[in-house]
mmCIF file of C-alpha atoms in Angstrom:
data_model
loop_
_atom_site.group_PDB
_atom_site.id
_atom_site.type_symbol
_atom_site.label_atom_id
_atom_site.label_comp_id
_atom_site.label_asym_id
_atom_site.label_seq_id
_atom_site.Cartn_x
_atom_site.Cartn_y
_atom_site.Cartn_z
ATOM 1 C CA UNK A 7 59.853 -0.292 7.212
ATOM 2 C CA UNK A 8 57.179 1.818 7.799
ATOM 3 C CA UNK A 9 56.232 2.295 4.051
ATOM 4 C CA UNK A 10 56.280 -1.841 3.600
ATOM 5 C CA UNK A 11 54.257 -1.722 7.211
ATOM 6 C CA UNK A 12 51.686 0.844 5.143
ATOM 7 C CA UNK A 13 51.804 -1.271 2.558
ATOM 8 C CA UNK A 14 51.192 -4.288 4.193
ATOM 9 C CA UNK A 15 48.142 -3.027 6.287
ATOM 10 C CA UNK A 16 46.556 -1.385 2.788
ATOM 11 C CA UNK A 17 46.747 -4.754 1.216
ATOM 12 C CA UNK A 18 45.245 -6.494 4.357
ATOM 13 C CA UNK A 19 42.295 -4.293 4.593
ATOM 14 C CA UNK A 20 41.981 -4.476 0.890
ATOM 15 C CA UNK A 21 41.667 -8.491 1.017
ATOM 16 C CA UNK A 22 39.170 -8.038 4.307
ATOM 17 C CA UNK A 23 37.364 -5.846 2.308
ATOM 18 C CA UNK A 24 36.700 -8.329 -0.660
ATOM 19 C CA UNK A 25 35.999 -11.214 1.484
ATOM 20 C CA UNK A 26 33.520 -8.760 3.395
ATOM 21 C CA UNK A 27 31.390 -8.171 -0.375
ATOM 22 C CA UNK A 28 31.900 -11.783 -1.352
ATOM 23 C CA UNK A 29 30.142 -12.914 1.896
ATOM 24 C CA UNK A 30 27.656 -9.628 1.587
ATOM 25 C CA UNK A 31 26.460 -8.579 4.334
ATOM 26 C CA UNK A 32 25.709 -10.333 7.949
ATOM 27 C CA UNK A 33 27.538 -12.996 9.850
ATOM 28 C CA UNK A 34 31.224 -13.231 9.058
ATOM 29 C CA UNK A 35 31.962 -16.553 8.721
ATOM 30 C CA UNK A 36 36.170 -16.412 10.571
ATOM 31 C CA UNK A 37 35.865 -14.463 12.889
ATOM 32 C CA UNK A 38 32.114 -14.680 14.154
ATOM 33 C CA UNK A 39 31.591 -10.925 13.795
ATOM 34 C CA UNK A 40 28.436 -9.173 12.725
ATOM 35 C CA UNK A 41 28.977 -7.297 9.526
ATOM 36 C CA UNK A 42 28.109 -3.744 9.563
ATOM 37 C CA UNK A 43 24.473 -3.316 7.319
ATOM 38 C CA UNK A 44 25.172 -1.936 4.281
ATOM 39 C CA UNK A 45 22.792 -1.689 1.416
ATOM 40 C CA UNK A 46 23.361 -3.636 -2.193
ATOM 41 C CA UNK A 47 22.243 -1.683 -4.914
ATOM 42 C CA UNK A 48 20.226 -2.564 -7.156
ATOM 43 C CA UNK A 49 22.313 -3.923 -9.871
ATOM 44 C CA UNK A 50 24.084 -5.947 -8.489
ATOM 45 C CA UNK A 51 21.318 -8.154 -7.772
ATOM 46 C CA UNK A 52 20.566 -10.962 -9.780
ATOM 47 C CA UNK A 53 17.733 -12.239 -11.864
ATOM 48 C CA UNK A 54 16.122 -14.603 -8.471
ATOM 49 C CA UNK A 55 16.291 -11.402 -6.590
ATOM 50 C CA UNK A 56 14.833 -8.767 -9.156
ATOM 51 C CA UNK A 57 12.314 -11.302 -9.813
ATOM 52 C CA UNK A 58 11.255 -11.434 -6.231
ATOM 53 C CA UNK A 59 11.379 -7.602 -5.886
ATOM 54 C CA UNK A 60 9.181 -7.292 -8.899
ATOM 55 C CA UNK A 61 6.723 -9.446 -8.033
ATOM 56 C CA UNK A 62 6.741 -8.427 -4.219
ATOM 57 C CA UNK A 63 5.577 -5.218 -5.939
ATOM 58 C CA UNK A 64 3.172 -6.436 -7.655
ATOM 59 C CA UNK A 65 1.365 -7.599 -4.899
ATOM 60 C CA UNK A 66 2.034 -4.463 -2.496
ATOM 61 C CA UNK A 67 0.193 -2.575 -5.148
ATOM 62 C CA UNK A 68 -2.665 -5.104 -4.966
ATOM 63 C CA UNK A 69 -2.604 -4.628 -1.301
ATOM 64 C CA UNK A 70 -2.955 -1.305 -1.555
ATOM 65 C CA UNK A 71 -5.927 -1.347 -4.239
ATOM 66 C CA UNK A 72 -7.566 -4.053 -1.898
ATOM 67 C CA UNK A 73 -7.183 -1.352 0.934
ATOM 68 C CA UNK A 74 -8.500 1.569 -0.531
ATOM 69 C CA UNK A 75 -11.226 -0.822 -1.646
ATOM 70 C CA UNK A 76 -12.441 -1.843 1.763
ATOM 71 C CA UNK A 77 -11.672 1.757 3.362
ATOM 72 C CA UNK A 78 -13.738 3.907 0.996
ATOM 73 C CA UNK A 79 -17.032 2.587 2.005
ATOM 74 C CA UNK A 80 -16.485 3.129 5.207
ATOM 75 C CA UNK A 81 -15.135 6.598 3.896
ATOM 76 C CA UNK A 82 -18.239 7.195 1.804
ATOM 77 C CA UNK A 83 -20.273 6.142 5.216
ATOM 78 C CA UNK A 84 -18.926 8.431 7.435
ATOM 79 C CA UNK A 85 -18.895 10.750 5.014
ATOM 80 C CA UNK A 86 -22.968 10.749 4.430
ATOM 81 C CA UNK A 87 -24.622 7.983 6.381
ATOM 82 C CA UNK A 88 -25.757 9.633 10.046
ATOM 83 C CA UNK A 89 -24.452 7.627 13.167
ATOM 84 C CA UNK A 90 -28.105 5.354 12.823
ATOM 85 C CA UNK A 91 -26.923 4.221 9.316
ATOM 86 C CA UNK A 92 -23.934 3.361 10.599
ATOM 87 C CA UNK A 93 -24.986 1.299 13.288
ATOM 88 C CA UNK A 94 -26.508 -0.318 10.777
ATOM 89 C CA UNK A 95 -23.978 -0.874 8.495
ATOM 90 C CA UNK A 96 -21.434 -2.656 11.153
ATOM 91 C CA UNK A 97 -24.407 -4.690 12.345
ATOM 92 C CA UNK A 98 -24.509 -6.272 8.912
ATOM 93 C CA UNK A 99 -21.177 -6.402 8.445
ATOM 94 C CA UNK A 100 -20.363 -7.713 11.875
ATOM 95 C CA UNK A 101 -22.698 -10.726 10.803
ATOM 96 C CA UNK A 102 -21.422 -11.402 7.314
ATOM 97 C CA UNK A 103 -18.042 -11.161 7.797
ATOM 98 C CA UNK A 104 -18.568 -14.654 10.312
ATOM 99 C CA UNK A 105 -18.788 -16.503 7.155
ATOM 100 C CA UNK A 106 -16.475 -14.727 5.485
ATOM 101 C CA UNK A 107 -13.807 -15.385 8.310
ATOM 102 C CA UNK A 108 -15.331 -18.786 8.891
ATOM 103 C CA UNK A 109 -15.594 -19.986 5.569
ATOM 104 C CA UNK A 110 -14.172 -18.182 2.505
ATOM 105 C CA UNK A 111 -10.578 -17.353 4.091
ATOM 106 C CA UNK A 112 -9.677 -21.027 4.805
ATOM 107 C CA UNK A 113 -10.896 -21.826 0.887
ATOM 108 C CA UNK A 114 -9.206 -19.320 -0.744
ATOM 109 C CA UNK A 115 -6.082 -20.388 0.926
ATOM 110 C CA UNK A 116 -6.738 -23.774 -0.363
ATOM 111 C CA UNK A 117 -7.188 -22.632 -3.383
ATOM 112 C CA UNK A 118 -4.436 -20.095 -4.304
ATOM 113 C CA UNK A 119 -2.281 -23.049 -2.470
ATOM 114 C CA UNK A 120 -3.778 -26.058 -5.074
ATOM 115 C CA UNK A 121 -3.281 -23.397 -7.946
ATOM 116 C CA UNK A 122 0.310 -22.467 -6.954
ATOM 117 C CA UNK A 123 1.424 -26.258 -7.083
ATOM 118 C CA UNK A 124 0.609 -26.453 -11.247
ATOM 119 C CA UNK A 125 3.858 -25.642 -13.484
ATOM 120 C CA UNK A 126 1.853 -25.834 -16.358
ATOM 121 C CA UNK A 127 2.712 -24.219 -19.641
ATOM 122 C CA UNK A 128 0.534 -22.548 -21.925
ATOM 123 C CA UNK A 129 0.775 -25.256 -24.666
ATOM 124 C CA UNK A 130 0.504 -28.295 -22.323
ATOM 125 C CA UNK A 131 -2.996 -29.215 -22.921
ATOM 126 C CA UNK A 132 -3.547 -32.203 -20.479
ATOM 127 C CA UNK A 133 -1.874 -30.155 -17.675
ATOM 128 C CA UNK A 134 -4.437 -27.113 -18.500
ATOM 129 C CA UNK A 135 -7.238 -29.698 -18.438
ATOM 130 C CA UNK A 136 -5.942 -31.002 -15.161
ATOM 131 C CA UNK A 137 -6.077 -27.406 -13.714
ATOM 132 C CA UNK A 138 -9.352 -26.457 -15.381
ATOM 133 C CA UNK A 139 -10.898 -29.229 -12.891
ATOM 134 C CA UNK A 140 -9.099 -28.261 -10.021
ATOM 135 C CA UNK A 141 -10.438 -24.775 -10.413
ATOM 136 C CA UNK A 142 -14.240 -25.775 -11.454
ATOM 137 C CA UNK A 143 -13.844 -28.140 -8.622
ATOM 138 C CA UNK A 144 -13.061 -25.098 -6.120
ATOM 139 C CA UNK A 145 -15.187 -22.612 -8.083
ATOM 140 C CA UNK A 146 -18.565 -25.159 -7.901
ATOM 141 C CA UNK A 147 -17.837 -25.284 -3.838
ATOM 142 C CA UNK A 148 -17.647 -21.681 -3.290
ATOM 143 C CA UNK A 149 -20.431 -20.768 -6.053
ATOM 144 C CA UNK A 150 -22.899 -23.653 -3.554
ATOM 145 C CA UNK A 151 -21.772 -22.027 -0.301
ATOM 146 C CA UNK A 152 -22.945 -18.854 -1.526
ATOM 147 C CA UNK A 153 -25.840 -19.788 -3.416
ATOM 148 C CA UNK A 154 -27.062 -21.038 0.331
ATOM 149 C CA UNK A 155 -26.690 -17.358 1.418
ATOM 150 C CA UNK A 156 -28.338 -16.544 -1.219
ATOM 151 C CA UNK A 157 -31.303 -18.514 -0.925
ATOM 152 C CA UNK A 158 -31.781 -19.012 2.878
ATOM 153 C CA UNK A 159 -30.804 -15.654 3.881
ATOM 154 C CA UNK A 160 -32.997 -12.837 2.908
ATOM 155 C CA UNK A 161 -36.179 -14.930 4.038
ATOM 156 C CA UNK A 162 -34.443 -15.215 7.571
ATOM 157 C CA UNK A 163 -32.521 -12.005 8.083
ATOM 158 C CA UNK A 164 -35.286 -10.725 10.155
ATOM 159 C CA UNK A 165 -35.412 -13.747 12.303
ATOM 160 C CA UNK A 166 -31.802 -13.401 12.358
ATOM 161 C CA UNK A 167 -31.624 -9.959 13.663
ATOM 162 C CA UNK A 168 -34.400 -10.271 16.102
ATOM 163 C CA UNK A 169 -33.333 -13.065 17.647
ATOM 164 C CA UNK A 170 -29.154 -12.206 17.539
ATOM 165 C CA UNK A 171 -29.556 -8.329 18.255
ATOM 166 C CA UNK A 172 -33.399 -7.867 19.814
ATOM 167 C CA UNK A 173 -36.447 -6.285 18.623
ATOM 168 C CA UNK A 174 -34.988 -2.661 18.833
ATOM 169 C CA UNK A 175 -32.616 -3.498 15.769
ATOM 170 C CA UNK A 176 -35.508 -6.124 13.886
ATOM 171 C CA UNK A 177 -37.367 -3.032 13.568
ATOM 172 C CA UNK A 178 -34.693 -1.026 11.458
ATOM 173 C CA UNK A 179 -34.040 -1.540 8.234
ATOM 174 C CA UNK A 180 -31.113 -4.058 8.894
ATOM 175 C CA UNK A 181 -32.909 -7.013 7.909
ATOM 176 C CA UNK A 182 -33.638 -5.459 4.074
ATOM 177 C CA UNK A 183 -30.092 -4.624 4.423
ATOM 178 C CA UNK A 184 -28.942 -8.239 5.279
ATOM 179 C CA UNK A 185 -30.847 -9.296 2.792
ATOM 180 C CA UNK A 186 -28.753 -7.342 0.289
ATOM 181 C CA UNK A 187 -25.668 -7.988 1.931
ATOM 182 C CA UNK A 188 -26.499 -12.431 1.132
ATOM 183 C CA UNK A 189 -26.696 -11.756 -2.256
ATOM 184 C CA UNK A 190 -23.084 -9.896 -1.754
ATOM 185 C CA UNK A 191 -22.133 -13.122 -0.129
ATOM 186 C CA UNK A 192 -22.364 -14.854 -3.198
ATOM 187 C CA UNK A 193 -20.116 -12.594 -5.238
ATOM 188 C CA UNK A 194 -17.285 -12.769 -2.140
ATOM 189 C CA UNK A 195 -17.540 -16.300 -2.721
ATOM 190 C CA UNK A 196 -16.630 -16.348 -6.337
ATOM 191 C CA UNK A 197 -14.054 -13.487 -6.732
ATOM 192 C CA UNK A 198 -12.327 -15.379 -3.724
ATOM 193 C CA UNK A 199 -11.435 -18.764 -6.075
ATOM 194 C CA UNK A 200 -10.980 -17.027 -9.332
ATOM 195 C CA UNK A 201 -9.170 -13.943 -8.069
ATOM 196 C CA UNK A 202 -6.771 -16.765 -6.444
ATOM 197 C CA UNK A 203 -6.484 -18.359 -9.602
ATOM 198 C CA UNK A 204 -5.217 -15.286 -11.780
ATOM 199 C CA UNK A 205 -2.876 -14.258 -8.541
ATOM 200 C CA UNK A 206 -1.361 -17.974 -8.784
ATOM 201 C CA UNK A 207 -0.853 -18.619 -12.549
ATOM 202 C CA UNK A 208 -0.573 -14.912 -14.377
ATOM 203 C CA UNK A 209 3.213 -13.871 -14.908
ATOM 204 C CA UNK A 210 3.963 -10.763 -14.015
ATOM 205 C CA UNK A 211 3.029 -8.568 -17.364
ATOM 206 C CA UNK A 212 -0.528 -10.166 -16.705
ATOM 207 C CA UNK A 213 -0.847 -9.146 -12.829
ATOM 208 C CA UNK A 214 0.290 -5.569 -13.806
ATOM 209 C CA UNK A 215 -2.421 -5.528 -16.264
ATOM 210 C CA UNK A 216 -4.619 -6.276 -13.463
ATOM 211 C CA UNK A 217 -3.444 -4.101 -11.345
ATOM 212 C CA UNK A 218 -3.879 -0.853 -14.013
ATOM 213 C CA UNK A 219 -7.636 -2.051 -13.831
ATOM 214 C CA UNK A 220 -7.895 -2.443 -10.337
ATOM 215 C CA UNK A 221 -6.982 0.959 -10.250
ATOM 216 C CA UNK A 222 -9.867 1.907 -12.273
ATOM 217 C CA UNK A 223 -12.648 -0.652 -10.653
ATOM 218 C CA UNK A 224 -11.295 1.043 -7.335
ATOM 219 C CA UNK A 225 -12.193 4.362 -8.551
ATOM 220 C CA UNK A 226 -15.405 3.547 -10.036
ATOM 221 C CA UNK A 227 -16.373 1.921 -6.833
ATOM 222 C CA UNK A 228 -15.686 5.296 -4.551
ATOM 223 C CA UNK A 229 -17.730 7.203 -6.956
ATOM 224 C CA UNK A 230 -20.449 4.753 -6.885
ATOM 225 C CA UNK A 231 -20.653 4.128 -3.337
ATOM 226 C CA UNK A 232 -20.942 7.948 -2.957
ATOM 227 C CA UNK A 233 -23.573 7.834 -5.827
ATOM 228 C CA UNK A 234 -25.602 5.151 -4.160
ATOM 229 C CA UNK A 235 -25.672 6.627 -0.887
ATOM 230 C CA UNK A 236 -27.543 9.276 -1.579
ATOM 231 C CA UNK A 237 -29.593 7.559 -3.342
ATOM 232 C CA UNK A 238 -30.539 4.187 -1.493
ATOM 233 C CA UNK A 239 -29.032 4.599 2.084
ATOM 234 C CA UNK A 240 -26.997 1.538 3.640
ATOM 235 C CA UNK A 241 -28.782 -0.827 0.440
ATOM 236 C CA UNK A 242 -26.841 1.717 -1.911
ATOM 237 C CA UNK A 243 -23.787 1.059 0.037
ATOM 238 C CA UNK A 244 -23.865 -2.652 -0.434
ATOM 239 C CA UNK A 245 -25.150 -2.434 -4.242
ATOM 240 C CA UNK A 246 -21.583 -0.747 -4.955
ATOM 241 C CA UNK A 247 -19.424 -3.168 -3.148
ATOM 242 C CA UNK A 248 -21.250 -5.653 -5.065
ATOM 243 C CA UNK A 249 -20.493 -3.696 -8.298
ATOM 244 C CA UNK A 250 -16.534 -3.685 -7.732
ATOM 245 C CA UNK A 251 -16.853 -7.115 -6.732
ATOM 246 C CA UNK A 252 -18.897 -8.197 -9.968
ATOM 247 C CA UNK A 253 -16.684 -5.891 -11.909
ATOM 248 C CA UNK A 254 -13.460 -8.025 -10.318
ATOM 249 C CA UNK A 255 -15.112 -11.285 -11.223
ATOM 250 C CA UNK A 256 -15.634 -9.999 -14.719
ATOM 251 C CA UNK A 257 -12.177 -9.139 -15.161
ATOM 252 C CA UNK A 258 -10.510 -12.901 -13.766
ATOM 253 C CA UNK A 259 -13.263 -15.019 -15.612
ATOM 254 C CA UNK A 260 -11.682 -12.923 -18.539
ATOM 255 C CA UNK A 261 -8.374 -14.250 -17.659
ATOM 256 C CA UNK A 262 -9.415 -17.310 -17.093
ATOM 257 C CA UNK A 263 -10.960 -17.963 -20.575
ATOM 258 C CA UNK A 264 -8.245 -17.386 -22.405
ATOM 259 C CA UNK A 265 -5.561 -19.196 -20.022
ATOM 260 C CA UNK A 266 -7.900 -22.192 -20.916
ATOM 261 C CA UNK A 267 -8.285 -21.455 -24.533
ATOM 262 C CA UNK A 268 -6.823 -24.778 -25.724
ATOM 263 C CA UNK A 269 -8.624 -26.826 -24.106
ATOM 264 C CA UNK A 270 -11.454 -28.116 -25.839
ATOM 265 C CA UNK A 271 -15.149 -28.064 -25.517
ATOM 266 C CA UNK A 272 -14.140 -25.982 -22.411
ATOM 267 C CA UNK A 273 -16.661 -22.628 -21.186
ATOM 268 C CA UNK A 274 -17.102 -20.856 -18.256
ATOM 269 C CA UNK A 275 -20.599 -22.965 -17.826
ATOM 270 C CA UNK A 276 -17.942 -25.797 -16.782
ATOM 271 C CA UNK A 277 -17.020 -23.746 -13.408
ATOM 272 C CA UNK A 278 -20.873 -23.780 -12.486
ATOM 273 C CA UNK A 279 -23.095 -26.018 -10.517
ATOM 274 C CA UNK A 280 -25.444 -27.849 -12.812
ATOM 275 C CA UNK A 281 -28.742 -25.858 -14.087
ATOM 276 C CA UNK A 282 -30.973 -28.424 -12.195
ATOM 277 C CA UNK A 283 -28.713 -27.623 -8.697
ATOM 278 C CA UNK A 284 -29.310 -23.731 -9.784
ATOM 279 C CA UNK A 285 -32.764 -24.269 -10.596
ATOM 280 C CA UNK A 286 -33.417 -26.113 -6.607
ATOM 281 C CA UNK A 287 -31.937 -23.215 -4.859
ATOM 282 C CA UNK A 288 -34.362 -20.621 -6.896
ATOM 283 C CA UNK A 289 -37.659 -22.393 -6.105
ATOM 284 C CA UNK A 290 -36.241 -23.127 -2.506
ATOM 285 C CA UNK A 291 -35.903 -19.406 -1.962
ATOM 286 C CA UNK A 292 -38.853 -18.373 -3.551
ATOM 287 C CA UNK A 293 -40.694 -21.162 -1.550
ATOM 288 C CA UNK A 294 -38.975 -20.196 1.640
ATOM 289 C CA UNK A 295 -39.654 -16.127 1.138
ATOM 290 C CA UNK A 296 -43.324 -17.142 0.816
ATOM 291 C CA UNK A 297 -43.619 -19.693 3.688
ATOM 292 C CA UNK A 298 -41.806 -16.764 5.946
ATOM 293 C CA UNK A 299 -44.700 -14.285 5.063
ATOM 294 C CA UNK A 300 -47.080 -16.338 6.147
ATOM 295 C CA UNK A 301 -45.433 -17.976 9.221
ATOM 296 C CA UNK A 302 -43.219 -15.238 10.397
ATOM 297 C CA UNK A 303 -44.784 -11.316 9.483
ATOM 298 C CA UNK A 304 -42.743 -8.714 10.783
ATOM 299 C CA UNK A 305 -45.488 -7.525 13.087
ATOM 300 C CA UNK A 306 -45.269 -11.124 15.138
ATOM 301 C CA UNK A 307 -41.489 -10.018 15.546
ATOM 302 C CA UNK A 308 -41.726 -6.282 16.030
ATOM 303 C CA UNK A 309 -44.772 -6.044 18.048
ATOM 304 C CA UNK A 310 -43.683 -6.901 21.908
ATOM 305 C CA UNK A 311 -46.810 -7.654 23.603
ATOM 306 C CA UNK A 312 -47.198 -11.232 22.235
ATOM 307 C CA UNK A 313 -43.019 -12.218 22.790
ATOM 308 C CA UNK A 314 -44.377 -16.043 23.476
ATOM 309 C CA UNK A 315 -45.842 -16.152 19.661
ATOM 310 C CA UNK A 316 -43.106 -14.198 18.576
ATOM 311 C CA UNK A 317 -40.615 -17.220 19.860
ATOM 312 C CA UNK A 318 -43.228 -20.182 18.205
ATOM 313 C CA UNK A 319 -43.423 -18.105 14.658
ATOM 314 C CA UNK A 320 -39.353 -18.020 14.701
ATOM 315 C CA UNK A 321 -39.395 -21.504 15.491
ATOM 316 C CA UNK A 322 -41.662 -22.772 12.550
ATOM 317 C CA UNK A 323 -39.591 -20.050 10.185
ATOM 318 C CA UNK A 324 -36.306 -21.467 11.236
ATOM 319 C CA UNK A 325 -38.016 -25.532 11.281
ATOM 320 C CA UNK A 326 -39.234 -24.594 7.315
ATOM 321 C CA UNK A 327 -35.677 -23.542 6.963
ATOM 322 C CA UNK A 328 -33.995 -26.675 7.824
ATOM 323 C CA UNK A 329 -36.526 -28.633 6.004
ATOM 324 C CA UNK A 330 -35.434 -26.636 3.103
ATOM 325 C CA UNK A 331 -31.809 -26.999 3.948
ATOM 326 C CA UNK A 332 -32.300 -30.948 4.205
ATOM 327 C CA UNK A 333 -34.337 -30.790 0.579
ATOM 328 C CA UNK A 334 -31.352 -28.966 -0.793
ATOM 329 C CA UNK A 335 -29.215 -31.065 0.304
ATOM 330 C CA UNK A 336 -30.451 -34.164 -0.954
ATOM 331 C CA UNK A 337 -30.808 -32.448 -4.008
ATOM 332 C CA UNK A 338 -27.293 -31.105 -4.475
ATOM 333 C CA UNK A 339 -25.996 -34.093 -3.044
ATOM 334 C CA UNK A 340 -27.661 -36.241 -6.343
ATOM 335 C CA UNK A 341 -26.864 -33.443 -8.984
ATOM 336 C CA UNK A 342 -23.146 -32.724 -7.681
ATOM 337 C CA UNK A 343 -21.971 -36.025 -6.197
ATOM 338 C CA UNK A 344 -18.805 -36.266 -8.567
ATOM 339 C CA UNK A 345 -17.597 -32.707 -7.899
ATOM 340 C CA UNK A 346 -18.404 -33.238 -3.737
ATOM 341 C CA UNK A 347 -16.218 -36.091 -3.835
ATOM 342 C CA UNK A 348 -13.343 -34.010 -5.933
ATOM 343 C CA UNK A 349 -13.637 -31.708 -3.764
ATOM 344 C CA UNK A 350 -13.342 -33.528 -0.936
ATOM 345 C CA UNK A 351 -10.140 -35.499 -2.605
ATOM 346 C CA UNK A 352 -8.768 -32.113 -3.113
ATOM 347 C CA UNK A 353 -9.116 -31.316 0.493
ATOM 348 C CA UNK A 354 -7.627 -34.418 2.098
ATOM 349 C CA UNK A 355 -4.050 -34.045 -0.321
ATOM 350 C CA UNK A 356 -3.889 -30.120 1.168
ATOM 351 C CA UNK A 357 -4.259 -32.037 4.616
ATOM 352 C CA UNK A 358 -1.823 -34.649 4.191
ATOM 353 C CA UNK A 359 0.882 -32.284 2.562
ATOM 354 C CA UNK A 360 0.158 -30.134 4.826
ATOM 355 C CA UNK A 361 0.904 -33.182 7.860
ATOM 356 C CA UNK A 362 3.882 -34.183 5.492
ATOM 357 C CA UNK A 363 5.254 -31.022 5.989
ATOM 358 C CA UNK A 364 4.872 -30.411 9.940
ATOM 359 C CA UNK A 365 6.741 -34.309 10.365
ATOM 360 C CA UNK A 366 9.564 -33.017 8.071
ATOM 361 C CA UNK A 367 9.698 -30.022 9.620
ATOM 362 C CA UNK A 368 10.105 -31.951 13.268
ATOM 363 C CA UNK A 369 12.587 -34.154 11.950
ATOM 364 C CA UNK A 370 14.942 -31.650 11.493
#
């Protein structure tokens, strides 16, 4: 009896064992016991999960390029810039990244969210022309919202910095920097939409492709940010970032042309404003750079003994700054009225799914 009661206990724990791997690991389902962890290995996934894990990895490599990115300016900063360059550097950044955090984040979370919801293959022509909109649509909006950096910015970044951080800091050279740092804007602005594009529709041979040359824009931006530095201070710094950025936006528009290459009559031309709307914002900024030299010289800001004029110059420089911003408007409004209002379409469905979503969710 006690080689059947060996026998019998062998073949129990034999049968627990099997119903243990066929549930995996976790919660068993009898006896409401926690499972021990134990780790699957790797083939006996299946295709869902490798699929995941691959992509997953993907991305963690982006990540990680996006990281190094970010962290070797600062690297290349503390590296050469003296603790008054620095200064300088956060004070710009601290005031750019308000639109970035304000503005671009929110948009390119639309926008990798519109992209994601397109099954579309690569032969489906009406689909692709359907997604070609939705991206010019998101592309136009972020190329106008930079564009106003762009064009509003450099003539008030002294204003700016006298009024938001005093006289002591208008004197520096973070106003020229600021300057710099709007026409950076601009490039943030685009490589947010089509850098959400190619992250939402590549498969995964594609995304490793563009993760091999991330690899190399990362490097070339490291050795440029050290390069320009030396060269051109905290403007230097900037000028790189705007070179891995560019070099980024070079790379997805790539991508994008040929994901769109059977559409026709479409070019990248059809993901910008309209040359009239591009030719507004150009006089408006050369218009505005002049009216602030005249208005608003830097000695009515730096000099201290005068602070009343100082205050009225700022006001007529900002007042000539929101009659610009009204012209532009107008203008913009009459050039790109169809693509505000697809825009605007596009916004309200991301707002009602998005409601949709939050009732189903307190339903159940």
């Amino acid at each position: 009896s006690g080689a059947g009661g060996d026998s019998i206990g062998r073949r129990r724990r034999q049968k627990e064992k099997e119903q243990y791997c066929d549930k995996g690991p976790g919660r068993k389902e009898e006896e409401g016991e926690v499972g021990r962890p134990s780790s699957v290995p790797l083939h006996r996934y299946g295709p869902a999960e490798r699929e995941v894990l691959a992509t997953s990895s993907i991305f963690a490599v982006q990540a990680a390029e996006k990281l190094v990115l970010t962290e070797g300016s600062k690297i290349a900063v503390a590296s050469l810039a003296s603790s008054y360059d620095q200064g300088v550097v956060g004070l710009v950044g601290n005031l750019g990244s308000l639109i970035v955090r304000t503005l671009f984040q929110p948009l390119e979370e639309l926008s990798f969210a519109a992209f994601s919801r397109y099954r579309v293959g690569p032969t489906d022509v009406e689909g692709l022309s359907q997604l070609a909109n939705v991206l010019g649509l998101l592309v136009k909006a972020m190329t106008l919202v930079g564009l106003l950096a762009v064009s509003f910015g450099p003539p008030h970044a002294h204003i700016v910095v006298w009024l938001v951080y005093g006289k002591q800091w208008a004197q520096t050279e973070a106003p020229a920097v600021l300057s710099v740092y709007c026409l950076y804007i601009l490039l943030l602005a685009v490589n947010g939409v089509t850098e959400a594009f190619t992250h939402a529709v590549l498969d995964h041979a594609a995304l490793a492709a563009s993760n091999v040359a991330m690899i190399l824009f990362t490097l070339l931006h490291v050795l440029a940010c050290f390069a320009f530095i030396s060269t051109l201070g905290n403007r230097g710094l900037i000028l790189a970032d705007g070179l891995a950025m560019l070099l980024r936006i070079c790379l997805s528009s790539w991508y994008i042309k040929s994901h769109f290459k059977l559409v026709p009559g479409l070019s990248l031309s059809h993901f910008l404003p309209r040359p009239i709307t591009l030719a507004v914002f150009a006089a408006v900024h050369a218009a505005l750079s002049m009216a602030q030299v005249v208005i608003v010289p830097q000695s009515s800001l730096t000099e201290g003994a005068r602070s009343v004029v100082s205050y009225r110059a700022a006001a007529l420089g900002i007042t000539t700054g929101l009659l610009g911003l009204v012209f532009v408007g107008l203008i913009v409004w009459r050039t790109e009225r169809q693509s505000i209002h697809g825009f605007k379409a596009l916004v309200r469905s991301k707002v009602k799914s998005r409601e949709g979503k939050t009732a189903s969710q307190k339903l159940d």
